[in-house]
JSON list of C-alpha atoms and ligand atoms in Angstrom, two decimals:
[
{"chain": "A", "resi": 1, "resn": "MET", "atom": "CA", "xyz": [-22.64, 6.13, 2.97]},
{"chain": "A", "resi": 2, "resn": "GLU", "atom": "CA", "xyz": [-20.56, 9.13, 1.96]},
{"chain": "A", "resi": 3, "resn": "ASN", "atom": "CA", "xyz": [-17.10, 8.24, 0.75]},
{"chain": "A", "resi": 4, "resn": "VAL", "atom": "CA", "xyz": [-14.40, 9.52, 3.10]},
{"chain": "A", "resi": 5, "resn": "ARG", "atom": "CA", "xyz": [-11.61, 11.22, 1.19]},
{"chain": "A", "resi": 6, "resn": "LYS", "atom": "CA", "xyz": [-8.15, 10.85, 2.60]},
{"chain": "A", "resi": 7, "resn": "LEU", "atom": "CA", "xyz": [-6.25, 12.83, -0.03]},
{"chain": "A", "resi": 8, "resn": "PRO", "atom": "CA", "xyz": [-5.90, 16.63, 0.09]},
{"chain": "A", "resi": 9, "resn": "GLU", "atom": "CA", "xyz": [-9.02, 18.52, -0.94]},
{"chain": "A", "resi": 10, "resn": "VAL", "atom": "CA", "xyz": [-6.95, 21.08, -2.83]},
{"chain": "A", "resi": 11, "resn": "LYS", "atom": "CA", "xyz": [-5.82, 18.35, -5.23]},
{"chain": "A", "resi": 12, "resn": "TYR", "atom": "CA", "xyz": [-9.41, 17.37, -5.88]},
{"chain": "A", "resi": 13, "resn": "GLN", "atom": "CA", "xyz": [-10.18, 20.99, -6.62]},
{"chain": "A", "resi": 14, "resn": "GLU", "atom": "CA", "xyz": [-7.33, 21.14, -9.13]},
{"chain": "A", "resi": 15, "resn": "LEU", "atom": "CA", "xyz": [-8.63, 18.03, -10.86]},
{"chain": "A", "resi": 16, "resn": "GLU", "atom": "CA", "xyz": [-12.19, 19.32, -10.81]},
{"chain": "A", "resi": 17, "resn": "LEU", "atom": "CA", "xyz": [-11.13, 22.57, -12.43]},
{"chain": "A", "resi": 18, "resn": "PHE", "atom": "CA", "xyz": [-9.28, 20.65, -15.14]},
{"chain": "A", "resi": 19, "resn": "ILE", "atom": "CA", "xyz": [-12.36, 18.52, -15.86]},
{"chain": "A", "resi": 20, "resn": "ASP", "atom": "CA", "xyz": [-14.67, 21.54, -15.84]},
{"chain": "A", "resi": 21, "resn": "ASN", "atom": "CA", "xyz": [-12.55, 23.15, -18.54]},
{"chain": "A", "resi": 22, "resn": "LEU", "atom": "CA", "xyz": [-12.71, 20.17, -20.89]},
{"chain": "A", "resi": 23, "resn": "GLU", "atom": "CA", "xyz": [-14.95, 20.45, -23.91]},
{"chain": "A", "resi": 24, "resn": "ALA", "atom": "CA", "xyz": [-16.09, 16.84, -23.87]},
{"chain": "A", "resi": 25, "resn": "PRO", "atom": "CA", "xyz": [-15.31, 15.43, -20.42]},
{"chain": "A", "resi": 26, "resn": "LYS", "atom": "CA", "xyz": [-17.05, 12.11, -21.01]},
{"chain": "A", "resi": 27, "resn": "GLU", "atom": "CA", "xyz": [-14.83, 11.38, -24.00]},
{"chain": "A", "resi": 28, "resn": "SER", "atom": "CA", "xyz": [-11.67, 12.50, -22.21]},
{"chain": "A", "resi": 29, "resn": "LEU", "atom": "CA", "xyz": [-11.24, 9.73, -19.65]},
{"chain": "A", "resi": 30, "resn": "ILE", "atom": "CA", "xyz": [-7.60, 8.93, -20.53]},
{"chain": "A", "resi": 31, "resn": "GLN", "atom": "CA", "xyz": [-6.66, 12.60, -20.47]},
{"chain": "A", "resi": 32, "resn": "VAL", "atom": "CA", "xyz": [-8.37, 13.02, -17.09]},
{"chain": "A", "resi": 33, "resn": "LEU", "atom": "CA", "xyz": [-6.58, 9.97, -15.68]},
{"chain": "A", "resi": 34, "resn": "HIS", "atom": "CA", "xyz": [-3.21, 11.33, -16.83]},
{"chain": "A", "resi": 35, "resn": "LYS", "atom": "CA", "xyz": [-3.94, 14.63, -15.18]},
{"chain": "A", "resi": 36, "resn": "ALA", "atom": "CA", "xyz": [-5.14, 12.93, -12.01]},
{"chain": "A", "resi": 37, "resn": "GLN", "atom": "CA", "xyz": [-1.99, 10.79, -11.83]},
{"chain": "A", "resi": 38, "resn": "SER", "atom": "CA", "xyz": [0.20, 13.86, -12.23]},
{"chain": "A", "resi": 39, "resn": "ILE", "atom": "CA", "xyz": [-1.72, 15.67, -9.46]},
{"chain": "A", "resi": 40, "resn": "PHE", "atom": "CA", "xyz": [-1.99, 12.83, -6.94]},
{"chain": "A", "resi": 41, "resn": "GLY", "atom": "CA", "xyz": [1.05, 10.80, -8.01]},
{"chain": "A", "resi": 42, "resn": "TYR", "atom": "CA", "xyz": [-1.12, 7.69, -8.35]},
{"chain": "A", "resi": 43, "resn": "LEU", "atom": "CA", "xyz": [-4.72, 6.65, -8.82]},
{"chain": "A", "resi": 44, "resn": "PRO", "atom": "CA", "xyz": [-6.20, 5.08, -5.70]},
{"chain": "A", "resi": 45, "resn": "SER", "atom": "CA", "xyz": [-9.82, 3.92, -5.87]},
{"chain": "A", "resi": 46, "resn": "GLU", "atom": "CA", "xyz": [-11.10, 7.06, -4.12]},
{"chain": "A", "resi": 47, "resn": "VAL", "atom": "CA", "xyz": [-9.74, 9.15, -7.02]},
{"chain": "A", "resi": 48, "resn": "GLN", "atom": "CA", "xyz": [-11.10, 6.75, -9.62]},
{"chain": "A", "resi": 49, "resn": "LEU", "atom": "CA", "xyz": [-14.56, 6.94, -8.03]},
{"chain": "A", "resi": 50, "resn": "PHE", "atom": "CA", "xyz": [-14.39, 10.72, -7.96]},
{"chain": "A", "resi": 51, "resn": "ILE", "atom": "CA", "xyz": [-13.60, 10.74, -11.69]},
{"chain": "A", "resi": 52, "resn": "ALA", "atom": "CA", "xyz": [-16.43, 8.31, -12.48]},
{"chain": "A", "resi": 53, "resn": "ARG", "atom": "CA", "xyz": [-18.94, 10.50, -10.63]},
{"chain": "A", "resi": 54, "resn": "LYS", "atom": "CA", "xyz": [-17.61, 13.69, -12.09]},
{"chain": "A", "resi": 55, "resn": "LEU", "atom": "CA", "xyz": [-17.67, 12.37, -15.68]},
{"chain": "A", "resi": 56, "resn": "ASP", "atom": "CA", "xyz": [-20.94, 10.57, -15.03]},
{"chain": "A", "resi": 57, "resn": "ILE", "atom": "CA", "xyz": [-19.66, 7.26, -16.33]},
{"chain": "A", "resi": 58, "resn": "PRO", "atom": "CA", "xyz": [-19.68, 3.82, -14.66]},
{"chain": "A", "resi": 59, "resn": "ALA", "atom": "CA", "xyz": [-16.88, 3.25, -12.13]},
{"chain": "A", "resi": 60, "resn": "SER", "atom": "CA", "xyz": [-16.21, -0.09, -13.83]},
{"chain": "A", "resi": 61, "resn": "GLU", "atom": "CA", "xyz": [-15.22, 1.79, -16.99]},
{"chain": "A", "resi": 62, "resn": "VAL", "atom": "CA", "xyz": [-12.67, 3.86, -15.06]},
{"chain": "A", "resi": 63, "resn": "PHE", "atom": "CA", "xyz": [-11.29, 0.81, -13.21]},
{"chain": "A", "resi": 64, "resn": "GLY", "atom": "CA", "xyz": [-11.03, -1.08, -16.49]},
{"chain": "A", "resi": 65, "resn": "VAL", "atom": "CA", "xyz": [-8.99, 1.62, -18.21]},
{"chain": "A", "resi": 66, "resn": "VAL", "atom": "CA", "xyz": [-6.69, 2.12, -15.22]},
{"chain": "A", "resi": 67, "resn": "SER", "atom": "CA", "xyz": [-5.91, -1.58, -14.94]},
{"chain": "A", "resi": 68, "resn": "PHE", "atom": "CA", "xyz": [-5.42, -1.94, -18.71]},
{"chain": "A", "resi": 69, "resn": "TYR", "atom": "CA", "xyz": [-2.65, 0.62, -19.08]},
{"chain": "A", "resi": 70, "resn": "SER", "atom": "CA", "xyz": [0.53, -0.12, -17.16]},
{"chain": "A", "resi": 71, "resn": "TYR", "atom": "CA", "xyz": [1.51, 3.54, -16.89]},
{"chain": "A", "resi": 72, "resn": "PHE", "atom": "CA", "xyz": [-1.37, 4.16, -14.54]},
{"chain": "A", "resi": 73, "resn": "SER", "atom": "CA", "xyz": [-0.51, 3.20, -10.99]},
{"chain": "A", "resi": 74, "resn": "THR", "atom": "CA", "xyz": [-2.93, 2.51, -8.16]},
{"chain": "A", "resi": 75, "resn": "GLU", "atom": "CA", "xyz": [-0.17, 2.47, -5.55]},
{"chain": "A", "resi": 76, "resn": "PRO", "atom": "CA", "xyz": [1.82, 5.47, -4.34]},
{"chain": "A", "resi": 77, "resn": "LYS", "atom": "CA", "xyz": [5.21, 5.67, -5.98]},
{"chain": "A", "resi": 78, "resn": "GLY", "atom": "CA", "xyz": [8.49, 6.85, -4.53]},
{"chain": "A", "resi": 79, "resn": "GLU", "atom": "CA", "xyz": [10.61, 9.65, -5.91]},
{"chain": "A", "resi": 80, "resn": "HIS", "atom": "CA", "xyz": [12.80, 7.07, -7.71]},
{"chain": "A", "resi": 81, "resn": "THR", "atom": "CA", "xyz": [11.60, 3.81, -9.21]},
{"chain": "A", "resi": 82, "resn": "ILE", "atom": "CA", "xyz": [14.11, 0.97, -9.25]},
{"chain": "A", "resi": 83, "resn": "SER", "atom": "CA", "xyz": [13.24, -1.81, -11.68]},
{"chain": "A", "resi": 84, "resn": "VAL", "atom": "CA", "xyz": [15.08, -5.10, -11.63]},
{"chain": "A", "resi": 85, "resn": "CYS", "atom": "CA", "xyz": [14.85, -7.04, -14.87]},
{"chain": "A", "resi": 86, "resn": "MET", "atom": "CA", "xyz": [13.58, -10.55, -14.19]},
{"chain": "A", "resi": 87, "resn": "GLY", "atom": "CA", "xyz": [13.67, -11.62, -17.85]},
{"chain": "A", "resi": 88, "resn": "THR", "atom": "CA", "xyz": [15.43, -14.89, -18.67]},
{"chain": "A", "resi": 89, "resn": "ALA", "atom": "CA", "xyz": [18.86, -13.51, -19.60]},
{"chain": "A", "resi": 90, "resn": "CYS", "atom": "CA", "xyz": [19.00, -11.33, -16.50]},
{"chain": "A", "resi": 91, "resn": "TYR", "atom": "CA", "xyz": [17.60, -14.03, -14.28]},
{"chain": "A", "resi": 92, "resn": "VAL", "atom": "CA", "xyz": [20.25, -16.50, -15.42]},
{"chain": "A", "resi": 93, "resn": "LYS", "atom": "CA", "xyz": [22.93, -13.90, -14.67]},
{"chain": "A", "resi": 94, "resn": "GLY", "atom": "CA", "xyz": [21.70, -13.39, -11.13]},
{"chain": "A", "resi": 95, "resn": "SER", "atom": "CA", "xyz": [19.03, -10.71, -11.08]},
{"chain": "A", "resi": 96, "resn": "GLU", "atom": "CA", "xyz": [17.33, -12.47, -8.19]},
{"chain": "A", "resi": 97, "resn": "LYS", "atom": "CA", "xyz": [20.38, -11.81, -6.03]},
{"chain": "A", "resi": 98, "resn": "LEU", "atom": "CA", "xyz": [20.27, -8.15, -7.01]},
{"chain": "A", "resi": 99, "resn": "MET", "atom": "CA", "xyz": [16.62, -8.02, -6.05]},
{"chain": "A", "resi": 100, "resn": "ASN", "atom": "CA", "xyz": [17.36, -9.65, -2.68]},
{"chain": "A", "resi": 101, "resn": "ARG", "atom": "CA", "xyz": [20.16, -7.20, -2.01]},
{"chain": "A", "resi": 102, "resn": "LEU", "atom": "CA", "xyz": [17.95, -4.24, -2.91]},
{"chain": "A", "resi": 103, "resn": "GLU", "atom": "CA", "xyz": [15.17, -5.55, -0.70]},
{"chain": "A", "resi": 104, "resn": "SER", "atom": "CA", "xyz": [17.49, -5.80, 2.26]},
{"chain": "A", "resi": 105, "resn": "GLU", "atom": "CA", "xyz": [19.23, -2.45, 1.63]},
{"chain": "A", "resi": 106, "resn": "LEU", "atom": "CA", "xyz": [15.91, -0.64, 1.30]},
{"chain": "A", "resi": 107, "resn": "ASN", "atom": "CA", "xyz": [14.08, -2.74, 3.85]},
{"chain": "A", "resi": 108, "resn": "ILE", "atom": "CA", "xyz": [11.08, -3.29, 1.59]},
{"chain": "A", "resi": 109, "resn": "LYS", "atom": "CA", "xyz": [9.78, -6.07, -0.65]},
{"chain": "A", "resi": 110, "resn": "SER", "atom": "CA", "xyz": [9.43, -5.93, -4.41]},
{"chain": "A", "resi": 111, "resn": "GLY", "atom": "CA", "xyz": [6.38, -3.83, -5.28]},
{"chain": "A", "resi": 112, "resn": "GLU", "atom": "CA", "xyz": [6.71, -1.64, -2.19]},
{"chain": "A", "resi": 113, "resn": "THR", "atom": "CA", "xyz": [7.81, 1.93, -1.52]},
{"chain": "A", "resi": 114, "resn": "THR", "atom": "CA", "xyz": [10.17, 3.00, 1.26]},
{"chain": "A", "resi": 115, "resn": "LYS", "atom": "CA", "xyz": [8.59, 4.85, 4.20]},
{"chain": "A", "resi": 116, "resn": "ASP", "atom": "CA", "xyz": [10.34, 8.10, 3.28]},
{"chain": "A", "resi": 117, "resn": "ASN", "atom": "CA", "xyz": [8.83, 7.82, -0.23]},
{"chain": "A", "resi": 118, "resn": "LYS", "atom": "CA", "xyz": [12.27, 7.90, -1.77]},
{"chain": "A", "resi": 119, "resn": "PHE", "atom": "CA", "xyz": [12.32, 4.54, -3.60]},
{"chain": "A", "resi": 120, "resn": "THR", "atom": "CA", "xyz": [9.84, 2.16, -5.17]},
{"chain": "A", "resi": 121, "resn": "LEU", "atom": "CA", "xyz": [11.20, -1.29, -6.01]},
{"chain": "A", "resi": 122, "resn": "LYS", "atom": "CA", "xyz": [9.76, -3.66, -8.59]},
{"chain": "A", "resi": 123, "resn": "GLY", "atom": "CA", "xyz": [10.61, -6.58, -10.82]},
{"chain": "A", "resi": 124, "resn": "VAL", "atom": "CA", "xyz": [9.99, -6.13, -14.54]},
{"chain": "A", "resi": 125, "resn": "ARG", "atom": "CA", "xyz": [10.03, -8.25, -17.67]},
{"chain": "A", "resi": 126, "resn": "CYS", "atom": "CA", "xyz": [12.85, -8.07, -20.23]},
{"chain": "A", "resi": 127, "resn": "ILE", "atom": "CA", "xyz": [13.56, -4.47, -21.10]},
{"chain": "A", "resi": 128, "resn": "GLY", "atom": "CA", "xyz": [15.41, -5.40, -24.30]},
{"chain": "A", "resi": 129, "resn": "ALA", "atom": "CA", "xyz": [18.96, -4.86, -23.09]},
{"chain": "A", "resi": 130, "resn": "CYS", "atom": "CA", "xyz": [19.80, -8.53, -22.59]},
{"chain": "A", "resi": 131, "resn": "GLY", "atom": "CA", "xyz": [23.42, -8.04, -23.76]},
{"chain": "A", "resi": 132, "resn": "LEU", "atom": "CA", "xyz": [23.92, -6.04, -20.57]},
{"chain": "A", "resi": 133, "resn": "ALA", "atom": "CA", "xyz": [22.39, -8.66, -18.27]},
{"chain": "A", "resi": 134, "resn": "PRO", "atom": "CA", "xyz": [21.79, -8.43, -15.42]},
{"chain": "A", "resi": 135, "resn": "VAL", "atom": "CA", "xyz": [20.13, -5.06, -15.80]},
{"chain": "A", "resi": 136, "resn": "ILE", "atom": "CA", "xyz": [18.46, -2.71, -13.36]},
{"chain": "A", "resi": 137, "resn": "THR", "atom": "CA", "xyz": [17.04, 0.71, -14.09]},
{"chain": "A", "resi": 138, "resn": "VAL", "atom": "CA", "xyz": [16.59, 3.66, -11.79]},
{"chain": "A", "resi": 139, "resn": "ASN", "atom": "CA", "xyz": [13.95, 5.95, -13.26]},
{"chain": "A", "resi": 140, "resn": "GLU", "atom": "CA", "xyz": [15.07, 6.10, -16.93]},
{"chain": "A", "resi": 141, "resn": "LYS", "atom": "CA", "xyz": [18.74, 5.29, -16.34]},
{"chain": "A", "resi": 142, "resn": "VAL", "atom": "CA", "xyz": [19.95, 1.79, -17.27]},
{"chain": "A", "resi": 143, "resn": "TYR", "atom": "CA", "xyz": [22.66, -0.01, -15.29]},
{"chain": "A", "resi": 144, "resn": "GLY", "atom": "CA", "xyz": [24.12, -3.07, -17.00]},
{"chain": "A", "resi": 145, "resn": "LYS", "atom": "CA", "xyz": [26.24, -6.02, -15.83]},
{"chain": "A", "resi": 146, "resn": "VAL", "atom": "CA", "xyz": [25.37, -5.09, -12.28]},
{"chain": "A", "resi": 147, "resn": "LYS", "atom": "CA", "xyz": [27.02, -6.99, -9.44]},
{"chain": "A", "resi": 148, "resn": "GLU", "atom": "CA", "xyz": [25.62, -7.31, -5.96]},
{"chain": "A", "resi": 149, "resn": "ASP", "atom": "CA", "xyz": [28.40, -5.12, -4.60]},
{"chain": "A", "resi": 150, "resn": "ASP", "atom": "CA", "xyz": [27.47, -2.31, -7.00]},
{"chain": "A", "resi": 151, "resn": "ILE", "atom": "CA", "xyz": [24.06, -1.88, -5.40]},
{"chain": "A", "resi": 152, "resn": "LYS", "atom": "CA", "xyz": [25.20, 0.36, -2.56]},
{"chain": "A", "resi": 153, "resn": "ASN", "atom": "CA", "xyz": [26.99, 2.76, -4.93]},
{"chain": "A", "resi": 154, "resn": "ILE", "atom": "CA", "xyz": [24.00, 2.92, -7.25]},
{"chain": "A", "resi": 155, "resn": "LEU", "atom": "CA", "xyz": [21.67, 3.73, -4.36]},
{"chain": "A", "resi": 156, "resn": "ASN", "atom": "CA", "xyz": [24.09, 6.37, -3.10]},
{"chain": "A", "resi": 157, "resn": "GLU", "atom": "CA", "xyz": [23.66, 8.28, -6.35]},
{"chain": "A", "resi": 158, "resn": "TYR", "atom": "CA", "xyz": [20.04, 8.93, -5.35]},
{"chain": "A", "resi": 159, "resn": "ILE", "atom": "CA", "xyz": [20.32, 9.55, -1.62]},
{"chain": "B", "resi": 1, "resn": "FES", "atom": "S1", "xyz": [16.26, -10.29, -19.89]},
{"chain": "B", "resi": 1, "resn": "FES", "atom": "FE1", "xyz": [16.89, -8.50, -18.88]},
{"chain": "B", "resi": 1, "resn": "FES", "atom": "S2", "xyz": [17.10, -7.10, -20.46]},
{"chain": "B", "resi": 1, "resn": "FES", "atom": "FE2", "xyz": [16.40, -8.85, -21.45]}
]
């Protein structure tokens, strides 16, 4: 059965053009995946299958690479990614409460994206700033010694 594509055809065309201009497409899987993620924002299975067919390589190879590297995402991401450190130092200092507060403010669970695509929320392992525990990051910006009551103000910076 023909695979039904849900994502915009014009994005597929952009990716196809990029692949067609590569000198050695088969050897350029990582490069193609980077490009695909920047075009689509994430790499759902329909895009991964398209790449496998286009490069004429097994889909399992594409799936394997995507799941191996954490910078490839198979879920849509919001405009801003909020990461709550769940490492030991942060956990002991109350990062779970911060996560709970964020979940209720944003009305989503960890790992999800808000309906308006503004925020993605996730728990992460120690980011190496334990002296600032508990730590959350929004995109690349680090917030240290965060208290529950700071959450609203932090979110307001991005609304
Ligand atoms: S445990 Fe959170 S930064 Fe190390």
